[in-house]
Coordinates of C-alpha atoms in Angstrom, one line a residue:
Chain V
X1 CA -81.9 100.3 -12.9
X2 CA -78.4 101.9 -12.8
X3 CA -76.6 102.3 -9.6
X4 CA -73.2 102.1 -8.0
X5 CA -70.7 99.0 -8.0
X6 CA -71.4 99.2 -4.0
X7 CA -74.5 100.5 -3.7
X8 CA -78.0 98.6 -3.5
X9 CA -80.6 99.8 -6.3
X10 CA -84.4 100.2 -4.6
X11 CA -85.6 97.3 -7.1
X12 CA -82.9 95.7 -5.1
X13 CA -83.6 96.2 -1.7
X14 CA -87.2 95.7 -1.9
X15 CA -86.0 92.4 -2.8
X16 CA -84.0 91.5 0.1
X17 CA -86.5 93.1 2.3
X18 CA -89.2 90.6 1.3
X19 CA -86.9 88.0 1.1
X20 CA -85.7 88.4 4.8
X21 CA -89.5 89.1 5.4
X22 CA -90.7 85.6 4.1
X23 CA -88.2 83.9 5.6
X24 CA -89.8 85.0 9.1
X25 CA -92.9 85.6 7.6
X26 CA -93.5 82.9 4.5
X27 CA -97.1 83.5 4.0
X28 CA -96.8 87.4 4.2
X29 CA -98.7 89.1 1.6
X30 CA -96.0 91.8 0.9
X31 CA -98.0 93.1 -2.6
X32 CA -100.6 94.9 -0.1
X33 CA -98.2 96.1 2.7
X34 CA -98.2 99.8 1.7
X35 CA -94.7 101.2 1.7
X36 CA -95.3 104.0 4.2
X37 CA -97.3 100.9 6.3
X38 CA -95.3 100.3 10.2
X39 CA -93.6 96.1 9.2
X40 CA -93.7 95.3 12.2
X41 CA -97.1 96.5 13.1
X42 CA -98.7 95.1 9.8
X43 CA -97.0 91.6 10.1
X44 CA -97.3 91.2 13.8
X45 CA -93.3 91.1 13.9
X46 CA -92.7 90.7 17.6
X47 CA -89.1 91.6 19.2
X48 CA -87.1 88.9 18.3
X49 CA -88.7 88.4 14.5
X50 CA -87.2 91.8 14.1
X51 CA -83.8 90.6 15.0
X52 CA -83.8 87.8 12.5
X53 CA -85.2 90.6 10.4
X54 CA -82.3 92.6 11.0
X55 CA -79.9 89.6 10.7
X56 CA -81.3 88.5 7.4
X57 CA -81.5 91.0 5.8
X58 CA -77.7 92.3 7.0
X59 CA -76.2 89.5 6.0
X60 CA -77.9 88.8 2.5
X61 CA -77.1 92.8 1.7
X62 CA -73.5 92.8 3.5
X63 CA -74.7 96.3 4.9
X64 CA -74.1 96.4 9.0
X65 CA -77.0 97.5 10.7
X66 CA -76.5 98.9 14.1
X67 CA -79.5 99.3 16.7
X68 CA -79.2 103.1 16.2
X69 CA -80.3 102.5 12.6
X70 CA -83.6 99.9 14.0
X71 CA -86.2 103.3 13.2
X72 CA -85.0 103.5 9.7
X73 CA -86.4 100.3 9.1
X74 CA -90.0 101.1 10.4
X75 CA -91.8 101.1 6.9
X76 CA -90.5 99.8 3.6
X77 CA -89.9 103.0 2.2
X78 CA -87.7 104.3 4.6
X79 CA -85.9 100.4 4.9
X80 CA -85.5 101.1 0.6
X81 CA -83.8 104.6 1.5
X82 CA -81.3 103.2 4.3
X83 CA -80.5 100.6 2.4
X84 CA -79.5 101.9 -0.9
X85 CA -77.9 105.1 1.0
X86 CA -75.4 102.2 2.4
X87 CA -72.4 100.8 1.2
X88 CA -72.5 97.0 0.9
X89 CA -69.3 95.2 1.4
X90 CA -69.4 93.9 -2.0
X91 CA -70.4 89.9 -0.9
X92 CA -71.2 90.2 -5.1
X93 CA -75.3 91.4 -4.6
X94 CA -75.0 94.1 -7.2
X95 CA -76.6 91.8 -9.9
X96 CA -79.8 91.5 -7.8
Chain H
X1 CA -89.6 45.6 30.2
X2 CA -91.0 48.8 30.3
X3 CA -93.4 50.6 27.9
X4 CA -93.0 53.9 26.6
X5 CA -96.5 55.5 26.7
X6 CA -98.1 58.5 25.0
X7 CA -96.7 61.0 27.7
X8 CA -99.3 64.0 28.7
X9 CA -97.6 66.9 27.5
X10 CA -98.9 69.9 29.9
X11 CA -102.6 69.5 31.9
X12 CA -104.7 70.2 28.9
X13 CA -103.7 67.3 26.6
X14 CA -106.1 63.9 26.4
X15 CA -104.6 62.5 23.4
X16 CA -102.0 62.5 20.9
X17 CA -101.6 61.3 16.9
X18 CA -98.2 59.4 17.1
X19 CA -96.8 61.2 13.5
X20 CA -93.3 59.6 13.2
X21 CA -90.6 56.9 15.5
X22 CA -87.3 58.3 15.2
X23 CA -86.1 54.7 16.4
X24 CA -87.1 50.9 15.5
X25 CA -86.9 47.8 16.9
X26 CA -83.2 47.1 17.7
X27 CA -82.4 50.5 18.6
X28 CA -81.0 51.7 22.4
X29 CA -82.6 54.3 24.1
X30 CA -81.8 56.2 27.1
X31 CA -83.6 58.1 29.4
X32 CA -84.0 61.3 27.7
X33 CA -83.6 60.4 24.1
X34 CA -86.1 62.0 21.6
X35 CA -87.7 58.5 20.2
X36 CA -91.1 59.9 18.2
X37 CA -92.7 63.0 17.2
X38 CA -96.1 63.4 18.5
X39 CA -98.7 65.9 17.4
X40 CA -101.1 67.3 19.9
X41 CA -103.5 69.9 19.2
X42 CA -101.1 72.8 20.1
X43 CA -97.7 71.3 18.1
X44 CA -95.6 68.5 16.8
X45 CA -93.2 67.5 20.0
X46 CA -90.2 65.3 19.8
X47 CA -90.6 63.4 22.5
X48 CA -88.4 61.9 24.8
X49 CA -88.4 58.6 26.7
X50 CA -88.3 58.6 30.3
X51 CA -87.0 55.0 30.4
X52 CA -84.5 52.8 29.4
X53 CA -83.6 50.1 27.4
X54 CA -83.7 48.1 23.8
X55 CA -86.5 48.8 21.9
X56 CA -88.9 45.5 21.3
X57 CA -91.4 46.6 19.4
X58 CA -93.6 49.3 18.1
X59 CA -97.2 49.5 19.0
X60 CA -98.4 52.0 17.1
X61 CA -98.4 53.5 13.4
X62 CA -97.4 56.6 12.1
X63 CA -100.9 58.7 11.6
X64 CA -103.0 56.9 14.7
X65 CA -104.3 58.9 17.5
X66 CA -104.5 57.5 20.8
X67 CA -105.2 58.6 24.3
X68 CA -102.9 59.5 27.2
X69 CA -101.0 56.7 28.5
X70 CA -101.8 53.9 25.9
X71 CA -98.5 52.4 25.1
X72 CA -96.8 53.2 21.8
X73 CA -93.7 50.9 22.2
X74 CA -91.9 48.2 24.1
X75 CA -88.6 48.5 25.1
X76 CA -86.7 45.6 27.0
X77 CA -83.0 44.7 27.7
X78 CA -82.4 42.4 25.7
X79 CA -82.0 42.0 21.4
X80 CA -85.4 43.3 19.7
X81 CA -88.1 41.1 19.4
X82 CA -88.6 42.7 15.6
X83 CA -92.6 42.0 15.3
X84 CA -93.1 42.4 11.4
X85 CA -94.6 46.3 11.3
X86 CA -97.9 44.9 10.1
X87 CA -98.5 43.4 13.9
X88 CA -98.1 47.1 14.5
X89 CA -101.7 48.1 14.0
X90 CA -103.0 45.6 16.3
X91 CA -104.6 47.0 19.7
X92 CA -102.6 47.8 22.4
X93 CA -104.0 44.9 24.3
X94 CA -101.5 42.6 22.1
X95 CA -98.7 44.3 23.9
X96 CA -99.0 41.9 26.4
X97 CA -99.0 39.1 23.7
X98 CA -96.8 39.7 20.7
X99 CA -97.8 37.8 17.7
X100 CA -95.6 35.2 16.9
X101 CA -94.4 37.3 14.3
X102 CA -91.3 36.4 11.9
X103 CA -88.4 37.2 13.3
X104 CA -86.4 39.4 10.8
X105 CA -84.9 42.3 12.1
X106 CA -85.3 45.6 10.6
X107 CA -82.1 47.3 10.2
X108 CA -81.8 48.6 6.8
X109 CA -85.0 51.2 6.6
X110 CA -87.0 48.1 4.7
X111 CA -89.9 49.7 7.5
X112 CA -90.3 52.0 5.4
X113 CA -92.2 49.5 2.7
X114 CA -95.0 49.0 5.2
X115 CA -95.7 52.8 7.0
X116 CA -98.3 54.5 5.6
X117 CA -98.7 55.7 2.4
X118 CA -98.5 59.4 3.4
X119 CA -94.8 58.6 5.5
X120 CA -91.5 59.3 3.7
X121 CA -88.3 56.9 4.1
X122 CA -86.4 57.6 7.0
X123 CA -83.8 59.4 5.0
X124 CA -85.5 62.6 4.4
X125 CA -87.0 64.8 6.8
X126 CA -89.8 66.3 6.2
X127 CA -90.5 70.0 8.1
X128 CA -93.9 69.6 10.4
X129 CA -95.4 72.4 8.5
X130 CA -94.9 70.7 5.7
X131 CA -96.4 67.3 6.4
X132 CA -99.5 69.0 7.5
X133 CA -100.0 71.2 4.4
X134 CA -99.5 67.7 2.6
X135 CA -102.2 66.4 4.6
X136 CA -104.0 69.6 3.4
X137 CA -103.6 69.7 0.4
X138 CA -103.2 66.0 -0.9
X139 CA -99.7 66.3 -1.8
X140 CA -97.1 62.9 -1.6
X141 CA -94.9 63.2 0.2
X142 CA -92.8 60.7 -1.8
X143 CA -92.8 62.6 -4.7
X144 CA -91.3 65.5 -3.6
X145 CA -87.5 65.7 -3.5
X146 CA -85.3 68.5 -2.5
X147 CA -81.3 68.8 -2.9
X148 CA -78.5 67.5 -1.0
X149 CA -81.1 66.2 1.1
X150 CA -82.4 69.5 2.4
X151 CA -85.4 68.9 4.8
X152 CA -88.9 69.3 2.5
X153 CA -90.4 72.5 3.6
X154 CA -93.9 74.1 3.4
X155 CA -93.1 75.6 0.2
X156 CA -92.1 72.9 -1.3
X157 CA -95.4 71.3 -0.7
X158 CA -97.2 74.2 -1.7
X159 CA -95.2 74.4 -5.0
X160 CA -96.2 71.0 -5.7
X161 CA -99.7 71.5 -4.7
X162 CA -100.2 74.3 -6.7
X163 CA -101.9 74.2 -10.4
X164 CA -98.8 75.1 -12.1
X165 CA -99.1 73.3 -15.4
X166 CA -94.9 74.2 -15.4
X167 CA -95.0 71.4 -12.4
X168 CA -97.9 69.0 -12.4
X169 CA -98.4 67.3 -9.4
X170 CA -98.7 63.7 -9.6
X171 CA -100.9 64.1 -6.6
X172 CA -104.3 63.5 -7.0
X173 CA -106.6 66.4 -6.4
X174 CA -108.8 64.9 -3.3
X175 CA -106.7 64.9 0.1
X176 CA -105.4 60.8 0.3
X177 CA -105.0 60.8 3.8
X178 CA -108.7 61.1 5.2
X179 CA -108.0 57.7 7.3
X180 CA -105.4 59.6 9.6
X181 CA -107.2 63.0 9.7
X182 CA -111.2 62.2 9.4
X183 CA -113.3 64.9 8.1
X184 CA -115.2 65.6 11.3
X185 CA -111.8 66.0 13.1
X186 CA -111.2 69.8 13.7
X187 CA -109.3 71.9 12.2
X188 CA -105.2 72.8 14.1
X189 CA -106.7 76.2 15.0
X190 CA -110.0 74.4 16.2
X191 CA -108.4 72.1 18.4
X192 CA -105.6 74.5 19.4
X193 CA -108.4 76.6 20.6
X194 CA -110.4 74.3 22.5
X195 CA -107.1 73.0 24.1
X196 CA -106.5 76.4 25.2
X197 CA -110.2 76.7 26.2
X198 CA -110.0 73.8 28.6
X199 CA -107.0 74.8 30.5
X200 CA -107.8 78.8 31.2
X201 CA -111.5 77.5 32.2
X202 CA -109.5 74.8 34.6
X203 CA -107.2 77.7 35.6
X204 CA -110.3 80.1 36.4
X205 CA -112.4 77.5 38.0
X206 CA -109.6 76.3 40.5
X207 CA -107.0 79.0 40.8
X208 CA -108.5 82.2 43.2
X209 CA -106.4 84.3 40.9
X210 CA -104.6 87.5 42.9
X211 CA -103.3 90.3 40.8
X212 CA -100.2 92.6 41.8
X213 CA -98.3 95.7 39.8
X214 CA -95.9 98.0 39.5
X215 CA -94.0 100.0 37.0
X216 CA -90.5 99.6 36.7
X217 CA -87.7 101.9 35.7
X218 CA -85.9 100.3 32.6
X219 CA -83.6 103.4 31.9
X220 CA -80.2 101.5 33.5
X221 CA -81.3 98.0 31.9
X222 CA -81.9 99.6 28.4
X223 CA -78.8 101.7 28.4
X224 CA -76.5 99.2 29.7
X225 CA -78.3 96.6 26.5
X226 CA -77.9 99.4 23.7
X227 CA -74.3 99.8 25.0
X228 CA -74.0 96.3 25.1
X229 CA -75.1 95.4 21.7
X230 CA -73.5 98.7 19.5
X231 CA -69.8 96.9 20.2
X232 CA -71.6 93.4 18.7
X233 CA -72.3 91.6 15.6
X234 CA -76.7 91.4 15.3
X235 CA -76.1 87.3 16.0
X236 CA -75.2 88.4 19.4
X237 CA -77.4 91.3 20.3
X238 CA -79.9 91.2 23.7
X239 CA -83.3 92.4 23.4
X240 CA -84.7 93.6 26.3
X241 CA -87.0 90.9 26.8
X242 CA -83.8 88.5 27.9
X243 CA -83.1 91.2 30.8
X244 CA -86.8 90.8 31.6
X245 CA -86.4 86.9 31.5
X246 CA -83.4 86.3 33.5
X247 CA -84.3 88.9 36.0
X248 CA -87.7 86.8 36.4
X249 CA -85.8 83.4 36.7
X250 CA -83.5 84.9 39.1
X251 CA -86.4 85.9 41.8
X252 CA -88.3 82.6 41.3
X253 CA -85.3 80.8 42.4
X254 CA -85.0 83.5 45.5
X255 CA -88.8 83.0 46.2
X256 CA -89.4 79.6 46.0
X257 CA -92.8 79.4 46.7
X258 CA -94.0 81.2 43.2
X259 CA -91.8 78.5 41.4
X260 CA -93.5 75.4 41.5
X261 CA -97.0 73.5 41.2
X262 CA -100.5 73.1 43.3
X263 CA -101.0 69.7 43.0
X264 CA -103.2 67.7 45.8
X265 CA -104.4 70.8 47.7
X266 CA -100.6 71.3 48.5
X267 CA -97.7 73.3 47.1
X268 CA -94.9 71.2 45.0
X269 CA -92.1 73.7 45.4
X270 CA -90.5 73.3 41.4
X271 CA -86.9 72.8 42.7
X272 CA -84.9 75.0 39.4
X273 CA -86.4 77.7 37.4
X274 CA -87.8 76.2 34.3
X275 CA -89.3 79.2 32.6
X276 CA -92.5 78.9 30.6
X277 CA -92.4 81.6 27.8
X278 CA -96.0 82.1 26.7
X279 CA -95.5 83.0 22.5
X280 CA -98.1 83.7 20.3
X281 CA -98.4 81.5 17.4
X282 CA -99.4 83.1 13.7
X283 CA -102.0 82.3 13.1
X284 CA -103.4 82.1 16.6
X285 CA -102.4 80.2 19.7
X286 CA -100.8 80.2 22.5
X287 CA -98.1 78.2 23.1
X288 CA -95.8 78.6 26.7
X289 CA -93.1 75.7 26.5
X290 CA -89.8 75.9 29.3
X291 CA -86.6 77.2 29.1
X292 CA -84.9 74.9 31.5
X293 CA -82.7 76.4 34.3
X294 CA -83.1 79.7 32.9
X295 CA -81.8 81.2 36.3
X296 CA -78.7 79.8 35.8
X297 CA -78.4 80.4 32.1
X298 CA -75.8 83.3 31.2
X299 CA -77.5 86.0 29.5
X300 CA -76.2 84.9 25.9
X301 CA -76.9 81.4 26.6
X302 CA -80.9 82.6 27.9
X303 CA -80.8 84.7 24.8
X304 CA -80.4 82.1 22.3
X305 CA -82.0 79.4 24.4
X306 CA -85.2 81.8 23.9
X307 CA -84.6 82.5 20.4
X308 CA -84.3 79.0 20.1
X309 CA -87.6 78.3 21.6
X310 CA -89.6 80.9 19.6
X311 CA -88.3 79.6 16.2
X312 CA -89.3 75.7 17.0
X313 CA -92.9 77.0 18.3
X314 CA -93.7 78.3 15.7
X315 CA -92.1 76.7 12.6
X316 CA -89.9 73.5 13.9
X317 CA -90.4 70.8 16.8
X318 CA -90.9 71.2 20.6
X319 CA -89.2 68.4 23.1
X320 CA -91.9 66.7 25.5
X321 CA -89.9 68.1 28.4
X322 CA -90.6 71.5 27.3
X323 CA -94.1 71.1 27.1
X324 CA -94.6 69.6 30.9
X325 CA -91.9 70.8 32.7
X326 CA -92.7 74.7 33.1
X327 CA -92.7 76.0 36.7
X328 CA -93.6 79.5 35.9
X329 CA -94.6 81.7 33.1
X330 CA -93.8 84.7 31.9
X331 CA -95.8 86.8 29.1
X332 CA -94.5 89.6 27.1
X333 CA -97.5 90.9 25.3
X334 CA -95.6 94.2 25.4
X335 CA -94.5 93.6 22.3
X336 CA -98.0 93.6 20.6
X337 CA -98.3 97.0 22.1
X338 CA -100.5 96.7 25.4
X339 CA -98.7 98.5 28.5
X340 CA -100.5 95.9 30.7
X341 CA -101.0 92.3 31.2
X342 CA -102.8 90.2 33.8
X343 CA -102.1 86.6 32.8
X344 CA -104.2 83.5 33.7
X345 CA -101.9 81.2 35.7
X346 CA -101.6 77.2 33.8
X347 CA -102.3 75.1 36.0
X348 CA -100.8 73.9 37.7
X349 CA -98.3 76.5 38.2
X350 CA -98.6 79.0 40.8
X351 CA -97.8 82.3 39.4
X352 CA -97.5 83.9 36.0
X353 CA -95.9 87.3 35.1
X354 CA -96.6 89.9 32.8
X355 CA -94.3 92.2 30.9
X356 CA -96.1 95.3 29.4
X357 CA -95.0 97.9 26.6
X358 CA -92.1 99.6 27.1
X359 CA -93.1 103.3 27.0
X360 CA -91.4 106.6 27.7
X361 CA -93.1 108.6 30.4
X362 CA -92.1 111.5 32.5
X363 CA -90.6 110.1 35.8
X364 CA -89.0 111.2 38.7
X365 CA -85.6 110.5 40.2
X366 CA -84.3 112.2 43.0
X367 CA -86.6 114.7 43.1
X368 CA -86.1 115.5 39.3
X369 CA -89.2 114.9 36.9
X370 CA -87.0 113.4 33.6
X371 CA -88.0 111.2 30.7
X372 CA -87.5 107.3 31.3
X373 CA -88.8 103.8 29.3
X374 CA -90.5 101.8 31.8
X375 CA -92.9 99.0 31.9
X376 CA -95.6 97.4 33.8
X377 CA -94.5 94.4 35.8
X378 CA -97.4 92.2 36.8
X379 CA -98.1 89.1 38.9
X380 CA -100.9 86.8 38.6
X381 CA -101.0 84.8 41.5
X382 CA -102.6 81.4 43.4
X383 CA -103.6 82.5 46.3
X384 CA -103.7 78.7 47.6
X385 CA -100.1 78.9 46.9
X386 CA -98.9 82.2 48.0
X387 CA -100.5 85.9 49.7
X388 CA -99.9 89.2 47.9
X389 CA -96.7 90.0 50.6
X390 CA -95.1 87.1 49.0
X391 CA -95.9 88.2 45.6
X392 CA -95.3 91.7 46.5
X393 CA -91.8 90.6 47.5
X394 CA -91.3 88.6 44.9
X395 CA -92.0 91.6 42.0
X396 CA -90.1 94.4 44.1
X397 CA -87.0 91.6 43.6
X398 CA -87.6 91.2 39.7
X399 CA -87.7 95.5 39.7
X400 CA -84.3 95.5 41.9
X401 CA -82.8 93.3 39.9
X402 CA -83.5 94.8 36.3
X403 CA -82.0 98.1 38.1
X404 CA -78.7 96.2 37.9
X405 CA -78.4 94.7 34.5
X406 CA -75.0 94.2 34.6
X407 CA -75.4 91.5 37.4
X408 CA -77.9 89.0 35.0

């Protein structure tokens, strides 16, 4: 998949997504959450799984995520779309 | 001498499987010191002891289950009395008369020779998850290795319990461990649930439950969070539920007669706030362990002390103290989605409160209809303990005091 130097491609996001999902989540079966499905709703993330959510998945992509930006990770497509529409900082996760 | 027994860890808990001693014969131990894990039907807890002195001997081998009270260890005030680990399996009767055992002291891990075949040396550590999906699933323990002595985690054990021919398991197929975990033995989730079963049928037999609400304005607390947390770093951002929290702590210690314990048809006032946090386990359960002086705990500080409790319920270890020492609860089921909860009290605590959704809903302030998030604040009560003006009081002060965030 081509993409920008600073820039995540999707393949690449969907992996750090599910990576920060498993570490909350290690026995979540992310091959049937549907990418339009609500994460939190479908793996019964409660407040504070989504901050480690949020925290994970920030720093393994070097892409701040503010609060304001919290609805844009409601399903996996739209979390895909935010995060290769960011900038990382370039902590070298282009190869992913 | 004193004897460090298996402590009852909250009302509902006959009995405990002693899983590992984090000290041996030799060792010091103060009053507070985590000396074994213990696993009950809810978790593994780190317990602590509540006396002091040298430890003498150990009573009891990883992988045994005993009752509440029976004494696991010895500890005196003078040198160890190093009983050879194979006098450990004796009955606790031979506390009282230790075999003349050879006296060589154990202090270079050699212990490790006679545990159980399912125990690891002391050197690596070994997740709780993990050690029961090795029970599970048949895996040793001892052949598993991880690097730079990184804890051995669930997967881990799964990757060497699955049928990879890439990795082949030097584990035999049939679970090894059927002595410490007997077929007829239910399952975590059986025994979790029957625990749970126990207490709320306790807590609905003895407690005349009262029930109290009222919806609360969270537009001031939410703003003043959001604002809050845009100028910080995601480590350090507050969700809501720590407003809710500390505002709860705050009016248990103002109202001291929901903070605290019915025990001997008579109110135990708690003396400081140790809040229970009722989290949901996955898998199901229930698990509400204390966050100690949480009224006096700084926001951060409650913040991460509850973060801190929510990841060891559900993945690491819980400290005895945690378990026993609640003298309130709070529930957030809000955050499954319900706008209201009315708890059942754990004995024997007096109250339990109940955050609901937050939800936006039209509301009016000074006499102008506008949008706001609010929740349902409820109060189940003991009406042994306290009336409904009391508990009335006592909710009006957790609303006034989430209408000034700023001062948590």
């Amino acid at each position: 998949m081509t993409h920008d130097a600073t820039t995540m491609s999707p393949d690449a996001a969907r992996a750090a997504i599910a990576a920060a999902v498993r570490r909350i989540v290690p026995d979540a079966d992310l091959d049937t959450l549907a990418d339009d499905a609500r994460i939190r709703d479908e793996l019964e993330l409660d407040s504070l799984d989504f901050l480690s959510f949020v925290e994970l998945l920030s720093g393994a992509t070097g892409i701040r995520i503010d609060e304001s930006d919290y609805p844009d990770l409601t399903t996996m497509a739209r979390a895909i779309a935010f995060l290769t529409s960011r900038e990382t900082s370039g902590d070298g996760l282009s190869g992913r | 001498m004193a004897d460090f027994t298996m402590p009852s860890l909250g009302a509902d808990m006959d009995e405990g499987t002693l899983q590992e001693w984090l000290v041996k014969p030799g060792d010091t131990v103060h009053k507070g010191d985590v000396v074994a894990v213990v696993d009950t039907s809810k978790a593994n807890i780190e317990v602590e002891s509540f006396v002091e002195g040298v430890v003498q001997q150990l009573l009891v081998e990883p992988g045994t289950t005993v009752p509440v009270g029976q004494v696991l260890a010895v500890l005196g005030d003078g040198v160890a009395a190093a009983p050879s680990p194979e006098a450990s399996v004796a009955p606790p009767v031979a506390a009282e008369a230790p075999p003349a055992a050879p006296a060589v002291a154990e202090v270079d891990g050699t212990k490790a020779d006679a545990t159980k075949a399912s125990e690891r040396p002391e050197s690596v550590r070994v997740t709780p998850l993990a050690r029961r999906l090795a029970a599970e699933l048949g895996v040793d323990l001892r052949t598993l290795t991880t690097a730079d002595g990184a804890p051995i985690r669930a997967k881990d054990v799964r990757a060497a319990a699955a049928p990879s021919p890439a990795a082949p398991s030097p584990a035999p197929p049939e679970p090894v461990h059927e002595e410490a975990r007997p077929a007829q033995q239910p399952s975590k989730a059986e025994a979790m649930r029957t625990a749970i079963a126990h207490l709320m049928s306790r807590s609905k037999r003895e407690i005349p439950h009262y029930y109290l609400s009222t919806t609360v304005d969270l537009g001031r607390a939410l703003d003043w969070l959001h604002e809050r947390n845009r100028a910080l770093d995601v480590s350090h951002r507050l969700v809501p539920a720590a407003l809710m929290l500390k505002a709860t702590a705050l009016a248990a210690q103002a109202t001291p007669a929901m903070n605290g314990f019915w025990v001997d048809n008579a109110f135990s006032p708690g003396g400081s706030v140790h809040l229970g946090i009722a989290i949901s386990l996955r898998g199901g359960g229930l698990i509400a362990p204390a966050l100690h002086n949480a009224a006096d705990l700084p926001i951060e500080e409650l913040m991460a002390g509850m973060r801190d409790l929510v990841a060891r319920a559900r993945t690491g270890r819980l400290r005895g103290s945690e378990l026993s020492d609640s003298t309130i609860t709070v529930t957030n089921l809000g955050d499954q989605g319900v706008e209201t909860v009315y708890g059942v009290i754990y004995p024997p605590q007096v109250a339990l409160v109940g955050f609901g959704r937050v939800v936006e809903r039209p509301w009016a302030v000074d006499g102008l209809i506008g949008v706001r998030p609010v929740t349902t604040l409820t109060l189940a009560g003991d009406h042994r303990a306290t009336d409904g003006f009391t508990g009335a009081r006592f909710l009006a002060d957790i609303e006034q005091r989430l209408q000034h965030p700023e001062e948590l």
